[in-house]
Amino acid sequence: MIFAYEKLAHCGRARAGVFHTPHGDIPTPVFAPVGTAATVKGVPPRDLKELGATLVLANTYHLYLRPGDELVARLGGLHRFMGWDGPLLTDSGGFQVFSLQDLRKVDDDGVTFRSHLDGSTHRFTPEKVIAIEENLGADIIMVLDECPPPTQREVNEQALRRTHRWAERCQRAQTRSDQALFGIVQGGVFHDLREQSARFLMALDFPGYAIGGLAVGETKDQMHGVLDLLDPILPEHKPRYLMGVGTAEDFFEAVARGVDIFDCVLPTRLARHGAAMTNTGRVNLRNQSLAEDHGPIENGCACYACTHFSRGYIRHLMVAKEILGLYLASIHNLHFLLNTMRQIRESIFDGTFEQLKVEMLPRLTSTA
Ligand SMILES: [Zn+2]
C-alpha cells in the first residue's frame, strides 16, 4: 500500500512513525513549511532539502487563481513546476475561501466567492476542488470543508452536516490512486460535535485525518481539550494532521496529544517582519541594540545564517531592506522549527519526550 503509516515508537501518547508516499517517506511527527504560491517564500527547494524538510504544503486557492491548476498540470504538475521532488500536500482552499467573509456565499452544494486578486467570481464544489487538487498532483490532498468560527454552536452544527456531505462527495470524485485524500474533523470547540465528526469520517475510511478549525481564535485550553478528546478516538494506524498550527510550543502540546503532522506560515512570515524564532522566544532583528552585536541570531544554532553572519550584519540587512536579510531570517526560522521537531521525534524514540517538553516548554515563551 502506497500510503501506509507505520507507528515506530511512542512515549506516553506522543507517536513517532513514518508515512509512506509516492515521493518518499515522511518521518513523523513532521513540520511542513508552507509554500502558498508554490514557493516557500524566498527559500529554494535546495535549501529546504538541506534544512531537512520532508513535506511541503501548497495552497489550492492561490494556485487555482494564479497561475491556474490546469497550467500547472500542463507544466508537469506541482512537483516539477516548483522543483520539489519530495512529498507535497495541498489544502482544499476551503480555509482561504471561508476567510474571505464578505466575498463568499455558501450553500449546500458548494461555495461561491470572489477572487481577492481581481474580484472575479468563482465556485468551489467538492468535485471541483478534487479536480483542482488532481491537476496539482500533491501526495496528500484535503477534502473541502466548511470552517466556521469555533465557538458558535448552531453554526458549527450546520457546517458539520455540510462538511460531512462534502467529504463523501470528495471521496467519490477522486480518480487518482497516487494521492492520499485526508478527511477533516470539524466541530469547533464542542466535544460531542468533534466526536461525531471523527466517527463519521472514520466510517469513510480515509488514509489520514486532519483536525481543522483550531488555532483560529479559541483558547489553548480549548484546543488541547479537542486534541485530548480525539486522540483515543482516531485510528492508531493513520496519521493525524493539525492544520495551520506551527509554534514550537504547539508542537510539544499537540505531539503529546497524539498529533503527527503540522504546517504553518509563521517561520517565513515572521522573518519578513524581521522576527527570529529562538529557544528563548522571539528576537526583533531590527532592534537598535543589535547594531554592534557580534553574536549569531541564536547561540549554538547550526543553521547557515547563524554559522556565517552576526546579528549586527543581519540587522543592517533588515534595516536596509536587503533581500538577503529576509532570506537569512527565513532560513533560521525554518531550521529552528524543523530542528525542534527532529529533537521531539528523537526524544520519542529515546523515551525522553516528557523531559524534553518540561525542559524546553517554559523557555519557548511565544508571543504569537
Ligand atoms: Zn540559526
Short mmCIF file of C-alpha atoms and ligand atoms in Angstrom, two decimals:
data_model
loop_
_atom_site.label_atom_id
_atom_site.label_comp_id
_atom_site.label_asym_id
_atom_site.label_seq_id
_atom_site.Cartn_x
_atom_site.Cartn_y
_atom_site.Cartn_z
CA MET A 1 0.00 0.00 0.00
CA ILE A 2 1.48 3.35 -1.08
CA PHE A 3 0.17 5.39 1.85
CA ALA A 4 0.81 3.14 4.86
CA TYR A 5 1.52 4.82 8.19
CA GLU A 6 3.82 2.89 10.49
CA LYS A 7 3.98 3.77 14.14
CA LEU A 8 7.54 3.02 15.21
CA ALA A 9 7.65 4.26 18.80
CA HIS A 10 5.63 6.07 21.40
CA CYS A 11 6.35 7.92 24.61
CA GLY A 12 3.20 8.47 26.60
CA ARG A 13 0.74 9.43 23.89
CA ALA A 14 3.38 11.03 21.66
CA ARG A 15 3.89 9.00 18.49
CA ALA A 16 6.89 8.61 16.18
CA GLY A 17 6.42 6.92 12.85
CA VAL A 18 6.74 7.17 9.12
CA PHE A 19 4.16 7.90 6.42
CA HIS A 20 4.99 6.39 3.02
CA THR A 21 4.11 8.44 -0.08
CA PRO A 22 4.92 8.11 -3.81
CA HIS A 23 7.52 10.89 -3.47
CA GLY A 24 9.24 9.47 -0.41
CA ASP A 25 8.83 8.70 3.27
CA ILE A 26 7.74 11.36 5.74
CA PRO A 27 9.19 10.78 9.22
CA THR A 28 6.61 11.84 11.80
CA PRO A 29 5.98 13.91 13.78
CA VAL A 30 6.72 16.37 10.99
CA PHE A 31 6.56 20.11 10.38
CA ALA A 32 5.66 21.14 6.82
CA PRO A 33 6.81 24.60 5.67
CA VAL A 34 4.12 26.41 3.68
CA GLY A 35 4.70 27.31 0.04
CA THR A 36 1.49 29.27 -0.55
CA ALA A 37 2.05 30.09 -4.22
CA ALA A 38 4.20 27.01 -4.97
CA THR A 39 7.18 28.58 -3.22
CA VAL A 40 8.23 28.74 0.40
CA LYS A 41 8.76 32.48 0.16
CA GLY A 42 12.37 33.24 -0.69
CA VAL A 43 13.69 29.75 0.05
CA PRO A 44 14.63 27.46 -2.86
CA PRO A 45 13.91 23.70 -2.64
CA ARG A 46 17.65 23.02 -2.47
CA ASP A 47 17.74 24.85 0.87
CA LEU A 48 14.57 23.13 2.07
CA LYS A 49 16.27 19.78 1.45
CA GLU A 50 19.37 20.92 3.30
CA LEU A 51 17.23 22.13 6.21
CA GLY A 52 15.71 18.65 6.41
CA ALA A 53 12.18 19.48 5.25
CA THR A 54 10.38 16.29 4.21
CA LEU A 55 6.93 17.68 3.40
CA VAL A 56 5.89 21.00 1.84
CA LEU A 57 2.38 22.46 1.71
CA ALA A 58 0.96 24.49 -1.16
CA ASN A 59 -2.37 26.33 -1.25
CA THR A 60 -5.06 25.22 -3.66
CA TYR A 61 -6.99 28.51 -3.51
CA HIS A 62 -3.95 30.58 -4.51
CA LEU A 63 -2.71 28.22 -7.24
CA TYR A 64 -6.20 27.83 -8.71
CA LEU A 65 -6.44 31.62 -9.10
CA ARG A 66 -2.85 32.10 -10.19
CA PRO A 67 -1.36 30.63 -12.35
CA GLY A 68 -4.27 28.15 -12.61
CA ASP A 69 -4.22 24.43 -11.81
CA GLU A 70 -4.58 23.43 -15.46
CA LEU A 71 -1.48 25.39 -16.37
CA VAL A 72 0.42 23.72 -13.52
CA ALA A 73 -0.74 20.34 -14.87
CA ARG A 74 0.47 21.25 -18.38
CA LEU A 75 3.85 22.17 -16.92
CA GLY A 76 4.16 18.69 -15.41
CA GLY A 77 2.31 19.00 -12.11
CA LEU A 78 3.21 20.79 -8.90
CA HIS A 79 6.34 18.76 -8.07
CA ARG A 80 8.02 19.56 -11.37
CA PHE A 81 6.55 23.08 -11.54
CA MET A 82 8.10 24.14 -8.22
CA GLY A 83 11.19 21.94 -8.43
CA TRP A 84 10.44 19.97 -5.26
CA ASP A 85 10.63 16.20 -5.72
CA GLY A 86 9.70 15.30 -2.14
CA PRO A 87 6.24 14.80 -0.65
CA LEU A 88 3.74 17.63 -1.17
CA LEU A 89 0.42 18.44 0.48
CA THR A 90 -2.32 20.71 -0.84
CA ASP A 91 -5.18 22.05 1.24
CA SER A 92 -8.65 22.25 -0.27
CA GLY A 93 -8.83 26.02 -0.45
CA GLY A 94 -11.80 25.96 1.93
CA PHE A 95 -9.99 27.77 4.71
CA GLN A 96 -8.95 30.65 2.43
CA VAL A 97 -12.37 30.92 0.82
CA PHE A 98 -14.18 30.98 4.17
CA SER A 99 -11.74 33.64 5.35
CA LEU A 100 -12.96 35.93 2.55
CA GLN A 101 -16.08 36.76 4.61
CA ASP A 102 -17.87 39.41 2.54
CA LEU A 103 -16.62 37.91 -0.71
CA ARG A 104 -18.23 34.45 -0.44
CA LYS A 105 -21.60 32.75 -0.24
CA VAL A 106 -22.03 29.16 0.89
CA ASP A 107 -24.86 26.76 0.06
CA ASP A 108 -25.26 23.00 0.42
CA ASP A 109 -23.71 22.32 -2.96
CA GLY A 110 -20.59 24.47 -2.61
CA VAL A 111 -19.26 27.96 -2.10
CA THR A 112 -19.20 30.91 -4.48
CA PHE A 113 -16.55 33.52 -3.91
CA ARG A 114 -14.82 36.49 -5.41
CA SER A 115 -11.11 36.42 -6.09
CA HIS A 116 -9.07 38.62 -3.76
CA LEU A 117 -6.89 39.39 -6.79
CA ASP A 118 -9.35 40.84 -9.31
CA GLY A 119 -12.85 40.42 -7.87
CA SER A 120 -13.82 37.78 -10.45
CA THR A 121 -16.45 35.23 -9.38
CA HIS A 122 -15.59 31.56 -8.83
CA ARG A 123 -17.24 28.48 -7.38
CA PHE A 124 -15.77 25.59 -5.37
CA THR A 125 -17.73 22.39 -5.03
CA PRO A 126 -16.28 19.17 -3.59
CA GLU A 127 -15.93 17.79 -7.13
CA LYS A 128 -14.24 20.96 -8.41
CA VAL A 129 -11.75 21.04 -5.55
CA ILE A 130 -10.75 17.41 -6.11
CA ALA A 131 -10.31 18.12 -9.84
CA ILE A 132 -8.02 21.06 -8.97
CA GLU A 133 -6.03 19.02 -6.46
CA GLU A 134 -5.68 16.21 -9.01
CA ASN A 135 -4.34 18.71 -11.55
CA LEU A 136 -1.82 19.95 -8.99
CA GLY A 137 -0.87 16.36 -8.09
CA ALA A 138 0.29 16.60 -4.45
CA ASP A 139 0.84 13.37 -2.49
CA ILE A 140 -1.58 14.35 0.27
CA ILE A 141 -4.77 16.22 -0.65
CA MET A 142 -7.61 17.52 1.51
CA VAL A 143 -11.39 17.40 1.32
CA LEU A 144 -13.40 20.62 1.00
CA ASP A 145 -14.76 21.59 4.41
CA GLU A 146 -16.61 24.50 5.90
CA CYS A 147 -14.61 26.41 8.51
CA PRO A 148 -16.99 28.28 10.85
CA PRO A 149 -15.96 30.32 13.91
CA PRO A 150 -15.13 27.66 16.55
CA THR A 151 -17.36 28.83 19.41
CA GLN A 152 -20.79 29.27 17.79
CA ARG A 153 -22.71 26.06 18.31
CA GLU A 154 -25.55 26.38 15.80
CA VAL A 155 -23.25 27.49 13.01
CA ASN A 156 -20.99 24.55 13.76
CA GLU A 157 -23.84 22.04 13.70
CA GLN A 158 -24.98 23.23 10.31
CA ALA A 159 -21.44 23.45 8.93
CA LEU A 160 -20.69 19.95 10.15
CA ARG A 161 -23.58 18.42 8.22
CA ARG A 162 -22.32 20.15 5.11
CA THR A 163 -18.69 19.21 5.76
CA HIS A 164 -19.66 15.54 6.06
CA ARG A 165 -21.69 15.51 2.83
CA TRP A 166 -18.79 17.24 1.10
CA ALA A 167 -16.31 14.68 2.46
CA GLU A 168 -18.39 11.87 0.91
CA ARG A 169 -18.58 13.74 -2.39
CA CYS A 170 -14.83 14.42 -2.42
CA GLN A 171 -14.15 10.75 -1.86
CA ARG A 172 -16.48 9.76 -4.72
CA ALA A 173 -14.92 12.38 -7.00
CA GLN A 174 -11.36 11.16 -6.53
CA THR A 175 -9.96 9.41 -9.61
CA ARG A 176 -6.21 9.25 -8.89
CA SER A 177 -4.90 6.43 -6.69
CA ASP A 178 -1.48 8.06 -6.12
CA GLN A 179 -2.86 10.78 -3.82
CA ALA A 180 -3.91 10.27 -0.20
CA LEU A 181 -7.18 12.12 0.44
CA PHE A 182 -7.49 13.14 4.10
CA GLY A 183 -10.79 13.77 5.86
CA ILE A 184 -11.05 16.87 8.08
CA VAL A 185 -12.60 16.64 11.54
CA GLN A 186 -14.57 19.79 12.34
CA GLY A 187 -16.98 20.72 15.15
CA GLY A 188 -15.40 23.79 16.73
CA VAL A 189 -14.79 23.56 20.47
CA PHE A 190 -17.79 21.26 21.00
CA HIS A 191 -16.70 17.79 22.07
CA ASP A 192 -19.87 15.96 21.02
CA LEU A 193 -19.64 17.50 17.54
CA ARG A 194 -15.94 16.69 17.27
CA GLU A 195 -16.57 13.06 18.26
CA GLN A 196 -19.49 12.81 15.83
CA SER A 197 -17.28 14.24 13.07
CA ALA A 198 -14.38 11.87 13.77
CA ARG A 199 -16.68 8.83 13.79
CA PHE A 200 -18.47 9.88 10.61
CA LEU A 201 -15.20 10.37 8.73
CA MET A 202 -13.66 7.17 10.11
CA ALA A 203 -16.58 5.24 8.67
CA LEU A 204 -15.48 6.55 5.26
CA ASP A 205 -12.01 5.09 5.94
CA PHE A 206 -9.71 7.93 4.82
CA PRO A 207 -5.94 7.20 4.74
CA GLY A 208 -5.39 10.08 7.19
CA TYR A 209 -7.33 12.56 9.30
CA ALA A 210 -6.85 16.27 9.67
CA ILE A 211 -8.11 18.29 12.59
CA GLY A 212 -9.42 21.56 11.21
CA GLY A 213 -10.91 24.66 12.73
CA LEU A 214 -8.37 25.05 15.52
CA ALA A 215 -5.86 27.84 16.18
CA VAL A 216 -8.49 30.22 14.82
CA GLY A 217 -9.40 32.18 17.94
CA GLU A 218 -10.24 29.58 20.58
CA THR A 219 -8.12 29.34 23.76
CA LYS A 220 -5.16 26.98 24.06
CA ASP A 221 -7.08 25.00 26.69
CA GLN A 222 -9.97 24.56 24.26
CA MET A 223 -7.59 23.38 21.56
CA HIS A 224 -5.89 20.93 23.93
CA GLY A 225 -9.31 19.69 25.07
CA VAL A 226 -10.29 18.82 21.50
CA LEU A 227 -6.96 17.05 20.91
CA ASP A 228 -7.32 15.11 24.19
CA LEU A 229 -10.78 14.03 23.09
CA LEU A 230 -9.76 12.96 19.57
CA ASP A 231 -6.54 11.11 20.42
CA PRO A 232 -8.20 7.89 21.66
CA ILE A 233 -10.94 8.07 19.00
CA LEU A 234 -8.86 8.48 15.82
CA PRO A 235 -7.36 5.25 14.44
CA GLU A 236 -3.85 4.49 15.66
CA HIS A 237 -2.60 3.31 12.27
CA LYS A 238 -3.45 6.52 10.37
CA PRO A 239 -1.66 9.89 10.50
CA ARG A 240 -3.28 12.89 12.27
CA TYR A 241 -2.69 16.36 10.89
CA LEU A 242 -3.32 19.51 12.94
CA MET A 243 -3.88 22.14 10.27
CA GLY A 244 -2.26 25.56 10.44
CA VAL A 245 -0.54 25.12 13.80
CA GLY A 246 3.14 25.81 13.99
CA THR A 247 4.83 27.31 17.00
CA ALA A 248 7.39 25.15 18.82
CA GLU A 249 5.18 25.40 21.89
CA ASP A 250 2.23 23.99 19.97
CA PHE A 251 4.40 21.13 18.66
CA PHE A 252 5.09 19.92 22.20
CA GLU A 253 1.49 20.24 23.38
CA ALA A 254 -0.03 18.62 20.29
CA VAL A 255 2.56 15.85 19.83
CA ALA A 256 1.91 15.00 23.48
CA ARG A 257 -1.73 14.52 22.41
CA GLY A 258 -1.03 12.20 19.50
CA VAL A 259 -0.65 14.61 16.54
CA ASP A 260 1.74 13.70 13.69
CA ILE A 261 1.65 16.46 11.05
CA PHE A 262 1.84 20.27 11.35
CA ASP A 263 2.07 23.17 8.94
CA CYS A 264 2.34 26.91 9.42
CA VAL A 265 3.36 30.03 7.52
CA LEU A 266 4.81 31.55 10.68
CA PRO A 267 8.57 30.97 10.16
CA THR A 268 8.72 32.78 6.83
CA ARG A 269 6.03 35.35 7.71
CA LEU A 270 7.82 36.31 10.92
CA ALA A 271 11.10 36.50 9.02
CA ARG A 272 9.55 39.03 6.65
CA HIS A 273 8.59 41.08 9.69
CA GLY A 274 12.15 40.91 10.96
CA ALA A 275 11.47 38.44 13.78
CA ALA A 276 13.56 35.39 14.62
CA MET A 277 12.16 32.37 16.48
CA THR A 278 14.54 31.10 19.16
CA ASN A 279 14.61 28.71 22.11
CA THR A 280 14.07 31.69 24.40
CA GLY A 281 11.30 33.41 22.46
CA ARG A 282 11.28 35.91 19.60
CA VAL A 283 14.03 38.34 18.71
CA ASN A 284 13.34 41.54 16.78
CA LEU A 285 16.17 41.59 14.28
CA ARG A 286 15.64 45.28 13.53
CA ASN A 287 16.35 46.26 17.10
CA GLN A 288 18.89 49.08 17.51
CA SER A 289 20.51 47.18 20.39
CA LEU A 290 21.77 44.56 17.91
CA ALA A 291 23.62 47.10 15.75
CA GLU A 292 27.07 46.12 17.03
CA ASP A 293 26.25 42.59 18.15
CA HIS A 294 28.92 40.09 17.03
CA GLY A 295 26.90 37.03 18.02
CA PRO A 296 24.65 34.88 15.85
CA ILE A 297 20.83 35.12 15.87
CA GLU A 298 20.89 32.22 18.31
CA ASN A 299 23.91 30.81 20.13
CA GLY A 300 24.52 27.17 19.25
CA CYS A 301 22.23 27.23 16.21
CA ALA A 302 23.68 25.19 13.33
CA CYS A 303 21.81 26.99 10.53
CA TYR A 304 23.61 28.78 7.68
CA ALA A 305 22.57 32.23 8.96
CA CYS A 306 23.88 31.62 12.48
CA THR A 307 27.13 29.93 11.42
CA HIS A 308 28.10 32.69 8.97
CA PHE A 309 26.62 36.04 10.00
CA SER A 310 26.35 38.28 13.04
CA ARG A 311 23.21 39.83 14.47
CA GLY A 312 24.75 43.19 13.63
CA TYR A 313 25.03 42.29 9.95
CA ILE A 314 21.56 40.79 9.72
CA ARG A 315 20.10 43.85 11.49
CA HIS A 316 21.83 46.04 8.90
CA LEU A 317 20.28 43.97 6.08
CA MET A 318 16.83 44.25 7.69
CA VAL A 319 17.04 47.99 8.20
CA ALA A 320 18.35 48.50 4.66
CA LYS A 321 15.54 46.24 3.34
CA GLU A 322 18.06 43.94 1.66
CA ILE A 323 16.55 40.68 0.37
CA LEU A 324 19.36 38.66 1.92
CA GLY A 325 18.14 39.67 5.37
CA LEU A 326 14.72 38.14 4.78
CA TYR A 327 16.33 35.04 3.32
CA LEU A 328 18.67 34.52 6.30
CA ALA A 329 15.89 35.07 8.83
CA SER A 330 13.67 32.61 6.93
CA ILE A 331 16.46 30.01 6.88
CA HIS A 332 16.97 30.42 10.62
CA ASN A 333 13.27 30.21 11.50
CA LEU A 334 12.70 27.16 9.31
CA HIS A 335 15.76 25.49 10.81
CA PHE A 336 14.50 26.30 14.29
CA LEU A 337 11.12 24.63 13.78
CA LEU A 338 12.39 21.69 11.72
CA ASN A 339 15.16 21.08 14.24
CA THR A 340 12.78 21.33 17.19
CA MET A 341 10.59 18.69 15.53
CA ARG A 342 13.64 16.46 14.91
CA GLN A 343 14.54 16.71 18.60
CA ILE A 344 10.96 15.85 19.53
CA ARG A 345 10.98 12.81 17.24
CA GLU A 346 14.30 11.56 18.61
CA SER A 347 13.10 12.04 22.18
CA ILE A 348 10.07 9.83 21.45
CA PHE A 349 12.42 7.04 20.32
CA ASP A 350 14.65 7.62 23.36
CA GLY A 351 11.73 7.72 25.75
CA THR A 352 12.74 11.22 26.88
CA PHE A 353 9.93 13.25 25.29
CA GLU A 354 8.41 14.30 28.62
CA GLN A 355 11.79 15.51 29.92
CA LEU A 356 12.44 17.47 26.73
CA LYS A 357 8.98 19.03 26.99
CA VAL A 358 9.48 20.06 30.62
CA GLU A 359 12.92 21.46 29.78
CA MET A 360 12.03 23.39 26.63
CA LEU A 361 8.42 24.48 27.00
CA PRO A 362 8.88 27.14 29.70
CA ARG A 363 11.60 28.82 27.60
CA LEU A 364 9.50 28.95 24.46
CA THR A 365 7.52 31.98 25.50
CA SER A 366 5.92 32.50 22.15
CA THR A 367 4.42 35.94 21.65
CA ALA A 368 2.16 34.90 18.73
ZN ZN B 1 20.11 29.89 13.14
#
